[in-house]
mmCIF file of C-alpha atoms and ligand atoms in Angstrom:
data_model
loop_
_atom_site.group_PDB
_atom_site.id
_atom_site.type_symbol
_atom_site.label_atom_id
_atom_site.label_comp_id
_atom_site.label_asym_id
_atom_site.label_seq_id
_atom_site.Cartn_x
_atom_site.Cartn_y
_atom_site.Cartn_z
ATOM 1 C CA UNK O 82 219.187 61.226 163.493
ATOM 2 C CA UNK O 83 216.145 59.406 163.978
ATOM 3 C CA UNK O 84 213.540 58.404 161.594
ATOM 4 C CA UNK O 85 214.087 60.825 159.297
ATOM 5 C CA UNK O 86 212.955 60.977 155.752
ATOM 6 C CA UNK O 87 212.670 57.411 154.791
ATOM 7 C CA UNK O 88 214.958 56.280 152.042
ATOM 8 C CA UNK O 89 215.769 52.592 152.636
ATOM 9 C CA UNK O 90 212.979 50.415 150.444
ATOM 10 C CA UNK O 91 211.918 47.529 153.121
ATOM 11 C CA UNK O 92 209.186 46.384 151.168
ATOM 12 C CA UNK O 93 208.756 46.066 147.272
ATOM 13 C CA UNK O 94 205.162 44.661 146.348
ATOM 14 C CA UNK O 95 204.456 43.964 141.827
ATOM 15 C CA UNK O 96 201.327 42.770 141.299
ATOM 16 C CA UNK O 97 200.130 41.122 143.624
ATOM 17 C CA UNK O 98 196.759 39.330 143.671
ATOM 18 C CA UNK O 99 195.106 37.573 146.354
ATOM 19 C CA UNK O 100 192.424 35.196 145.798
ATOM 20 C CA UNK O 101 190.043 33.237 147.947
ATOM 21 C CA UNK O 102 187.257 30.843 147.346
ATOM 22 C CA UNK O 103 183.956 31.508 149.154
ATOM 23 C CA UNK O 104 181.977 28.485 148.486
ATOM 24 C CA UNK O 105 182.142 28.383 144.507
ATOM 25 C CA UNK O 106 182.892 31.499 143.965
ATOM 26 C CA UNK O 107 186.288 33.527 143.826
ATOM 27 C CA UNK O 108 186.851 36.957 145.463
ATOM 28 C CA UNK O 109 189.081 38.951 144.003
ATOM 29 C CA UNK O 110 190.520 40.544 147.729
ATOM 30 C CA UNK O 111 193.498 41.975 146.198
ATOM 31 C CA UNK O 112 194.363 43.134 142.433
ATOM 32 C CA UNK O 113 197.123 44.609 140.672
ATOM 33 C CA UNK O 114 199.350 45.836 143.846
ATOM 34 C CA UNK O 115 202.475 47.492 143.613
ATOM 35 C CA UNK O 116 203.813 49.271 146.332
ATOM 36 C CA UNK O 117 207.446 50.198 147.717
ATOM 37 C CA UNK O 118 207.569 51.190 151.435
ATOM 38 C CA UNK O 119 210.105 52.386 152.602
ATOM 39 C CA UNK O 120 211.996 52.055 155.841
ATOM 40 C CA UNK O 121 210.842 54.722 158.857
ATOM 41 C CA UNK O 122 207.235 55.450 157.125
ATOM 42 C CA UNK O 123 204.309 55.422 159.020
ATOM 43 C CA UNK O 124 201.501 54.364 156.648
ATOM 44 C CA UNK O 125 198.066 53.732 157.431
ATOM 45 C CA UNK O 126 195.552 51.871 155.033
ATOM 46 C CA UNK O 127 192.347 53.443 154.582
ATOM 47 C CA UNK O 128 189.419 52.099 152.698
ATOM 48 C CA UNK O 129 185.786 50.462 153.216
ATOM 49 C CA UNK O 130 185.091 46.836 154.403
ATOM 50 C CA UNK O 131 186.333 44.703 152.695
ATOM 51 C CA UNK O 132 188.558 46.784 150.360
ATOM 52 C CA UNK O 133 191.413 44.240 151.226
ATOM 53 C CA UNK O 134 193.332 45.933 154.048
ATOM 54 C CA UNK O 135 193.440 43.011 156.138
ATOM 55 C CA UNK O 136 194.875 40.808 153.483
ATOM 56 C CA UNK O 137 197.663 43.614 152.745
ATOM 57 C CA UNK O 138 198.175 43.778 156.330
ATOM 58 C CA UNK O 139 198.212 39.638 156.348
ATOM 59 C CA UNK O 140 200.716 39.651 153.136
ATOM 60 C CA UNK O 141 203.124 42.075 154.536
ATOM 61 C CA UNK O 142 202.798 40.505 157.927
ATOM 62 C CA UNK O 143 204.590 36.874 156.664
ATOM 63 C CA UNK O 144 201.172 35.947 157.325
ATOM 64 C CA UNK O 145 199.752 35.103 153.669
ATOM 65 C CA UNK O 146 201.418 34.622 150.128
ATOM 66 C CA UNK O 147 199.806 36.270 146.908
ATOM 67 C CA UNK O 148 198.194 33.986 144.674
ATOM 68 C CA UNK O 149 200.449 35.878 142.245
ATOM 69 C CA UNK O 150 202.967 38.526 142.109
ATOM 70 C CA UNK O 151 205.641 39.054 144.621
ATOM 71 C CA UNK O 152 205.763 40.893 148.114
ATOM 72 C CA UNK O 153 209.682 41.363 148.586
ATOM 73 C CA UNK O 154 211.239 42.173 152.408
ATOM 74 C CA UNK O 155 214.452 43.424 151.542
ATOM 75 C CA UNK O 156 216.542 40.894 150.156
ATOM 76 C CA UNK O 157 213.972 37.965 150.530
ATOM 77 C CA UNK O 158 210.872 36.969 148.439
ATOM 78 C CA UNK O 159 208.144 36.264 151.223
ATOM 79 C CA UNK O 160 205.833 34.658 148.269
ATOM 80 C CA UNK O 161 208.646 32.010 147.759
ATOM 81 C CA UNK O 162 209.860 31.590 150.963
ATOM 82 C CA UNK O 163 209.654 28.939 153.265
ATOM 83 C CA UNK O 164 207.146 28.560 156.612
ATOM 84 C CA UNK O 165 210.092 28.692 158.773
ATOM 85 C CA UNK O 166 211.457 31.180 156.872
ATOM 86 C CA UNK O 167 208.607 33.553 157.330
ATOM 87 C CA UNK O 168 207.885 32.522 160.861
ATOM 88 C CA UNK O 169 211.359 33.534 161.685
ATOM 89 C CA UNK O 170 210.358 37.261 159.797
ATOM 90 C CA UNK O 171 207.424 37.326 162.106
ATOM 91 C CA UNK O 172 208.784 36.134 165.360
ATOM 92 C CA UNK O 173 212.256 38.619 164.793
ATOM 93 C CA UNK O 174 211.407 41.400 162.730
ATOM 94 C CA UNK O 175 207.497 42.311 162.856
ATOM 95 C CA UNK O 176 205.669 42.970 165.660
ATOM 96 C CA UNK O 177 201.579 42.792 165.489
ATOM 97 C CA UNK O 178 198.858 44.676 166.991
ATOM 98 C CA UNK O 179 195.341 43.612 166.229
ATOM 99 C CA UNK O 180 191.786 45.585 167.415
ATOM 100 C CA UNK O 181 191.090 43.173 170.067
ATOM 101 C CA UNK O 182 194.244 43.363 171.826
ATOM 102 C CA UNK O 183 193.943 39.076 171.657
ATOM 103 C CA UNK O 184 196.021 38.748 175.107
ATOM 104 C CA UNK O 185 195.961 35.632 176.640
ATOM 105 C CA UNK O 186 193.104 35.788 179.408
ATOM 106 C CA UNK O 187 194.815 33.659 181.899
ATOM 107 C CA UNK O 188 197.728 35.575 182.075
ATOM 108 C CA UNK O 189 199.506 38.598 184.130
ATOM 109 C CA UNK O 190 200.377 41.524 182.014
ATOM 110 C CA UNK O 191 204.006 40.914 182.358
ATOM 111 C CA UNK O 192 203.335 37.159 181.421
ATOM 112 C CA UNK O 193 201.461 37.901 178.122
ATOM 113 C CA UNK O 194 204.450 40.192 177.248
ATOM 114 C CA UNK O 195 206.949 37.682 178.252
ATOM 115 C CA UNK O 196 205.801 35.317 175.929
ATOM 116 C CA UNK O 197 205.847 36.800 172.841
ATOM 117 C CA UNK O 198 210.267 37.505 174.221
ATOM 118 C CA UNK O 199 212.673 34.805 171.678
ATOM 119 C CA UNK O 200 212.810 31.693 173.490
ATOM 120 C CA UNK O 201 216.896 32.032 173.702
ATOM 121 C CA UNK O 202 216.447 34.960 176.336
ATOM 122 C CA UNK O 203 217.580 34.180 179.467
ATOM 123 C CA UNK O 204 215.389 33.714 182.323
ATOM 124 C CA UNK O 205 217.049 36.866 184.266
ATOM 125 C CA UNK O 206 217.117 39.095 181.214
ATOM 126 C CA UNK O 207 213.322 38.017 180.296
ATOM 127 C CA UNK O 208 212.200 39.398 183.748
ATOM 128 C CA UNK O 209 214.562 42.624 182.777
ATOM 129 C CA UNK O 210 213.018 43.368 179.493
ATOM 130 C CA UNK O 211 209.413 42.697 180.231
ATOM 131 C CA UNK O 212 209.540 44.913 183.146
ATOM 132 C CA UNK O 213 211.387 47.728 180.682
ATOM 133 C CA UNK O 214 208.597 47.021 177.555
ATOM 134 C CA UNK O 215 206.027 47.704 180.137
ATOM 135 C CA UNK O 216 207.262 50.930 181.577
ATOM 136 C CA UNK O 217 207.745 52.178 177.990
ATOM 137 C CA UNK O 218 203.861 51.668 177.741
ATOM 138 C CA UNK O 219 203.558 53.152 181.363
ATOM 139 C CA UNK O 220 201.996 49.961 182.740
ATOM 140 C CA UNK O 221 204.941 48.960 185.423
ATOM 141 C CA UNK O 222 202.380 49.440 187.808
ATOM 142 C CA UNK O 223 200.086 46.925 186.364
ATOM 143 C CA UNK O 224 202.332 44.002 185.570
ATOM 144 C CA UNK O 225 200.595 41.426 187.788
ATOM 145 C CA UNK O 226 197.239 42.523 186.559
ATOM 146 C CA UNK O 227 195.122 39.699 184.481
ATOM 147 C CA UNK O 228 193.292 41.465 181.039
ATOM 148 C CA UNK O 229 190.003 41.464 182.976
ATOM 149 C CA UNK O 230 191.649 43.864 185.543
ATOM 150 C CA UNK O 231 192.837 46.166 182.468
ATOM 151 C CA UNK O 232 191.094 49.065 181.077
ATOM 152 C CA UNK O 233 190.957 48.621 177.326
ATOM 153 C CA UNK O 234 193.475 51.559 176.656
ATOM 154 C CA UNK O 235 195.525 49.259 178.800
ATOM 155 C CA UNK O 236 195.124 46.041 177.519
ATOM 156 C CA UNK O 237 195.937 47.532 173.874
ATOM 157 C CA UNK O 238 199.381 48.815 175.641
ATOM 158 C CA UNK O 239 199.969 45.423 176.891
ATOM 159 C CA UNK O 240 199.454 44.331 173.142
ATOM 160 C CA UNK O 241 202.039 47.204 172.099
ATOM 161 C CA UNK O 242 204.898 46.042 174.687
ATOM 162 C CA UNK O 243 203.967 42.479 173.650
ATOM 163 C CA UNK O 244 204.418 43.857 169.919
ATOM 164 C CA UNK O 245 207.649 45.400 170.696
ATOM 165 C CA UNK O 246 209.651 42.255 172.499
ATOM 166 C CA UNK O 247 211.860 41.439 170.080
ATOM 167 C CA UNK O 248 212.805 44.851 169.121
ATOM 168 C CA UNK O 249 210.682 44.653 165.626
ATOM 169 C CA UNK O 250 211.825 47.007 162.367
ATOM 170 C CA UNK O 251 208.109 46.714 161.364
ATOM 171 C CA UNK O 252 204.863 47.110 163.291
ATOM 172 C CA UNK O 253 201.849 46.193 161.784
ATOM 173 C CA UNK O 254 198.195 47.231 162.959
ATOM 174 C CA UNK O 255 194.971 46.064 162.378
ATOM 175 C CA UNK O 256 193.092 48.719 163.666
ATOM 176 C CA UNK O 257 194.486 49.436 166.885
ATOM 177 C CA UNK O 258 191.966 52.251 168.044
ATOM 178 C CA UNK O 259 189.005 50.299 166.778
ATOM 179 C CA UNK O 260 187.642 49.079 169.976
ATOM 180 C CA UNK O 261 189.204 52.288 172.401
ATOM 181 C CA UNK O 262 187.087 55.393 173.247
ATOM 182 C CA UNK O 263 188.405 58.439 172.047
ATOM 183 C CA UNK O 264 191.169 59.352 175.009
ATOM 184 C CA UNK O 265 192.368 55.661 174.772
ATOM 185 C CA UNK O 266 192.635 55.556 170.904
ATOM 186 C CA UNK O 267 194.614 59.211 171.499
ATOM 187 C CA UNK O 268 196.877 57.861 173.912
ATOM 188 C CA UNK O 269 197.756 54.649 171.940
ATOM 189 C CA UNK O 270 198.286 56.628 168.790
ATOM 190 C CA UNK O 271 200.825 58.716 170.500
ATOM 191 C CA UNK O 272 202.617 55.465 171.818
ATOM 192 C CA UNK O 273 203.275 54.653 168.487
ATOM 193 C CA UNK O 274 204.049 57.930 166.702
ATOM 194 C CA UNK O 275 206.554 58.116 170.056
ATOM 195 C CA UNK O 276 207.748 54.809 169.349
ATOM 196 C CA UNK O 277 208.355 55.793 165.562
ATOM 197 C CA UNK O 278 210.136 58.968 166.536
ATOM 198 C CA UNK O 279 212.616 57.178 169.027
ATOM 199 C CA UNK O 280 213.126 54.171 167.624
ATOM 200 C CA UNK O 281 212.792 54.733 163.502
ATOM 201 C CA UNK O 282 210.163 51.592 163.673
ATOM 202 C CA UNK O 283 208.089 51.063 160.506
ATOM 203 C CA UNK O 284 204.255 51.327 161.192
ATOM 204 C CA UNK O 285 201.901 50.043 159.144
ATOM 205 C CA UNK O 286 198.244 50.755 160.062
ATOM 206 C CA UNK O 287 194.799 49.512 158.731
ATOM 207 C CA UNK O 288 192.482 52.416 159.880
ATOM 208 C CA UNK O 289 189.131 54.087 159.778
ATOM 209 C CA UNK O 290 190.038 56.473 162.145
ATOM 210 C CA UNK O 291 190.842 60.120 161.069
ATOM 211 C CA UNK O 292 192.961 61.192 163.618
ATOM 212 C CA UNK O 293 195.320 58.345 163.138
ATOM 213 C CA UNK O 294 195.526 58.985 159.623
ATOM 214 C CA UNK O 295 195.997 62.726 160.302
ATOM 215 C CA UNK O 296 198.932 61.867 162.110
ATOM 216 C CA UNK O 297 200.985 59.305 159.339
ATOM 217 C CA UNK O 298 203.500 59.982 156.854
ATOM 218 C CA UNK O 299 201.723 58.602 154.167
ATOM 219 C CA UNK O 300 197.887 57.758 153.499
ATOM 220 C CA UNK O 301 197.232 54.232 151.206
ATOM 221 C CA UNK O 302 193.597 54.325 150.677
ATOM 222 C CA UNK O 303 191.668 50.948 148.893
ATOM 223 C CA UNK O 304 189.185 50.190 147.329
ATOM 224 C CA UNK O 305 187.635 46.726 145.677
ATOM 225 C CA UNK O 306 191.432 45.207 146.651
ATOM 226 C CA UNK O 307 193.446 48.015 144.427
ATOM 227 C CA UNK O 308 194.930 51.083 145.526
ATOM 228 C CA UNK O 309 193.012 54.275 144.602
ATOM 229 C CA UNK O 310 195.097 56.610 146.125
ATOM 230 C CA UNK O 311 198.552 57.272 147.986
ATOM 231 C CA UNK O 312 199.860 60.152 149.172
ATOM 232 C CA UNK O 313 202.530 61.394 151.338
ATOM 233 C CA UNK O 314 202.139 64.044 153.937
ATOM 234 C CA UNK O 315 203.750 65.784 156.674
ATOM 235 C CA UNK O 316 201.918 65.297 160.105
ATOM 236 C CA UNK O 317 202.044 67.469 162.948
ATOM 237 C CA UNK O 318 205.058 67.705 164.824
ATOM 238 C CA UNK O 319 203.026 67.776 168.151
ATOM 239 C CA UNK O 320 201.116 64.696 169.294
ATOM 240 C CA UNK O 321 199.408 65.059 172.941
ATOM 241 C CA UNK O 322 201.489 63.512 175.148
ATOM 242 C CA UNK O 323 200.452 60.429 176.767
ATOM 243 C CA UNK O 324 199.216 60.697 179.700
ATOM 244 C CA UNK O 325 201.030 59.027 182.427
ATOM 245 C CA UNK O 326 199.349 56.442 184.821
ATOM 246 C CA UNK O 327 198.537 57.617 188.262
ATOM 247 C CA UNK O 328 200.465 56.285 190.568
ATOM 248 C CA UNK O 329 198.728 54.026 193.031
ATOM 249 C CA UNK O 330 197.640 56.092 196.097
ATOM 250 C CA UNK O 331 199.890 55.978 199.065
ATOM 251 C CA UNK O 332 198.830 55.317 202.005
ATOM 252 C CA UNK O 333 198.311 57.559 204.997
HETATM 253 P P1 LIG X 640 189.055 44.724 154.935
HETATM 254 O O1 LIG X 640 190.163 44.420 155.874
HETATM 255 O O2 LIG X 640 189.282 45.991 154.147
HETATM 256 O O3 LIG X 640 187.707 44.719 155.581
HETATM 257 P P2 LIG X 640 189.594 42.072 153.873
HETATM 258 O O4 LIG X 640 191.000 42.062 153.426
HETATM 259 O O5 LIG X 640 189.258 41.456 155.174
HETATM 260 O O6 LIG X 640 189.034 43.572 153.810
HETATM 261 O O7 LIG X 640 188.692 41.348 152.765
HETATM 262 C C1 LIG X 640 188.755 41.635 151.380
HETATM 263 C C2 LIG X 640 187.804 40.697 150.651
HETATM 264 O O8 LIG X 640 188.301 39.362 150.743
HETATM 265 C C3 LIG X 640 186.391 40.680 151.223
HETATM 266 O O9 LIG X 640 185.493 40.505 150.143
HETATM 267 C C4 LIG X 640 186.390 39.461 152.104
HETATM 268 O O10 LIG X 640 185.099 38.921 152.225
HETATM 269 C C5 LIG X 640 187.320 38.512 151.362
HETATM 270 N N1 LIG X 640 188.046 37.593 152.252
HETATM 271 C C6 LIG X 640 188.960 37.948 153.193
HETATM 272 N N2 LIG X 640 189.442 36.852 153.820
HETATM 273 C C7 LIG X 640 188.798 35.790 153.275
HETATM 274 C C8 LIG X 640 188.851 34.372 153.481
HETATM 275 N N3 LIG X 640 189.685 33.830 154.383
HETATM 276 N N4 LIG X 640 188.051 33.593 152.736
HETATM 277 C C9 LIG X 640 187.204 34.112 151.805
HETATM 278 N N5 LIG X 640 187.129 35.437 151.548
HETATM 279 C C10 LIG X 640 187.890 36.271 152.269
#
């Protein structure tokens, strides 16, 4: 059974506070957090600018420390840990998707995926798994296409197979759908809620878009850096298929 009922805890956050200096002045981005997520959930964070979702995302992404408290990854205390330590969480275990897909311009699609693949792959299997990553995003047929040449809705699967190189546990999202017209945003959201179901991947989404939301297993909404509400429910079994990419027209 896949991603069933989540039971593992992945993620154990106790009051965690962020702080930053603006000039002379402290904001207070994040107060008082404590959160468990478990493994399997599909979470999106909800809340108005600057309610602190990015700096959640950021902590739980081995991105950030808390100025206090403690954000726990299983066994391992990510505010005490090491920069190698939490590059190695990031590089093997997360996977990132961010609203402006941030590929690297000068590169194919299949490049800007194979670069994100662990250095100790070798060259044969690199050319393997890129090739696989971007089928599972239904973009084998543009694999030698620069970003330019991409739709947006395409770019942002380029950014998903990227996100999914090292076979992640986690994926975080910082508003994936943000910058995608409505079809696009549909299509990526049922990448990942496919993704979820076949693979038991964690996703954890900073959103202001309902439909997303409609569709995770729990909604974490924010406000002034705390956590106003949280609440589990059970999305609809059904997500609109993605629709798969024409295939280029043969010729007569
Ligand atoms: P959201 O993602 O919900 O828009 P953020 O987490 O980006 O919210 O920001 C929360 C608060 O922290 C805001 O007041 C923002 O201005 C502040 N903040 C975020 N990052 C920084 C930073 N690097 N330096 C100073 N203030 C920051």
């Amino acid at each position: 059974m896949i991603a069933a009922e989540p039971t593992e805890a992945l993620y154990q956050l106790r009051g965690v506070e962020r702080r930053y200096l603006k000039g002379a002045a402290q904001v207070l981005a994040l107060s008082g957090v404590d959160l468990d997520i478990a493994k399997g959930e599909f979470i999106t964070i909800e809340g108005p600018s600057g309610s602190g979702k990015s700096t959640l995302l950021q902590l739980v992404g081995a991105l950030d420390t808390p100025s206090s408290g403690t954000v726990r990854f299983e066994s391992q205390d990510l505010s005490r840990a090491r920069d190698r330590a939490l590059t190695d969480i990031r590089r093997k275990r997360l996977g990132f998707i961010f609203q402006q897909f941030n590929l690297v311009p000068t590169l194919s699609a299949a490049d800007n995926v194979a670069i994100a693949l662990d250095p100790g792959v070798p060259r044969r299997a690199r050319a393997v798994r890129v090739a696989e990553l971007l089928s599972a995003v239904g973009l084998a047929h543009r694999a030698n296409h620069l970003p330019t040449g991409l739709s947006g809705g395409e770019q942002q699967r380029v950014a998903i197979a990227r996100a999914l190189a090292n076979h992640p546990e986690v994926i975080i999202a910082d508003e994936p759908t943000g910058n995608l017209d409505s079809q696009n945003a549909a299509d990526v959201m049922a990448l990942l809620v496919g993704l979820r179901r076949d693979t038991g991947v964690t996703l954890i989404v900073a959103t202001h878009n309902e439909e997303v939301a409609r569709h995770a297993t729990r909604r974490i909404r924010l406000r002034d850096g705390a956590i106003v509400s949280d609440t589990h429910q059970d999305p609809p079994s059904v997500v609109a298929p993605l629709i798969p990419p024409a295939e280029e027209p043969l010729r007569s």
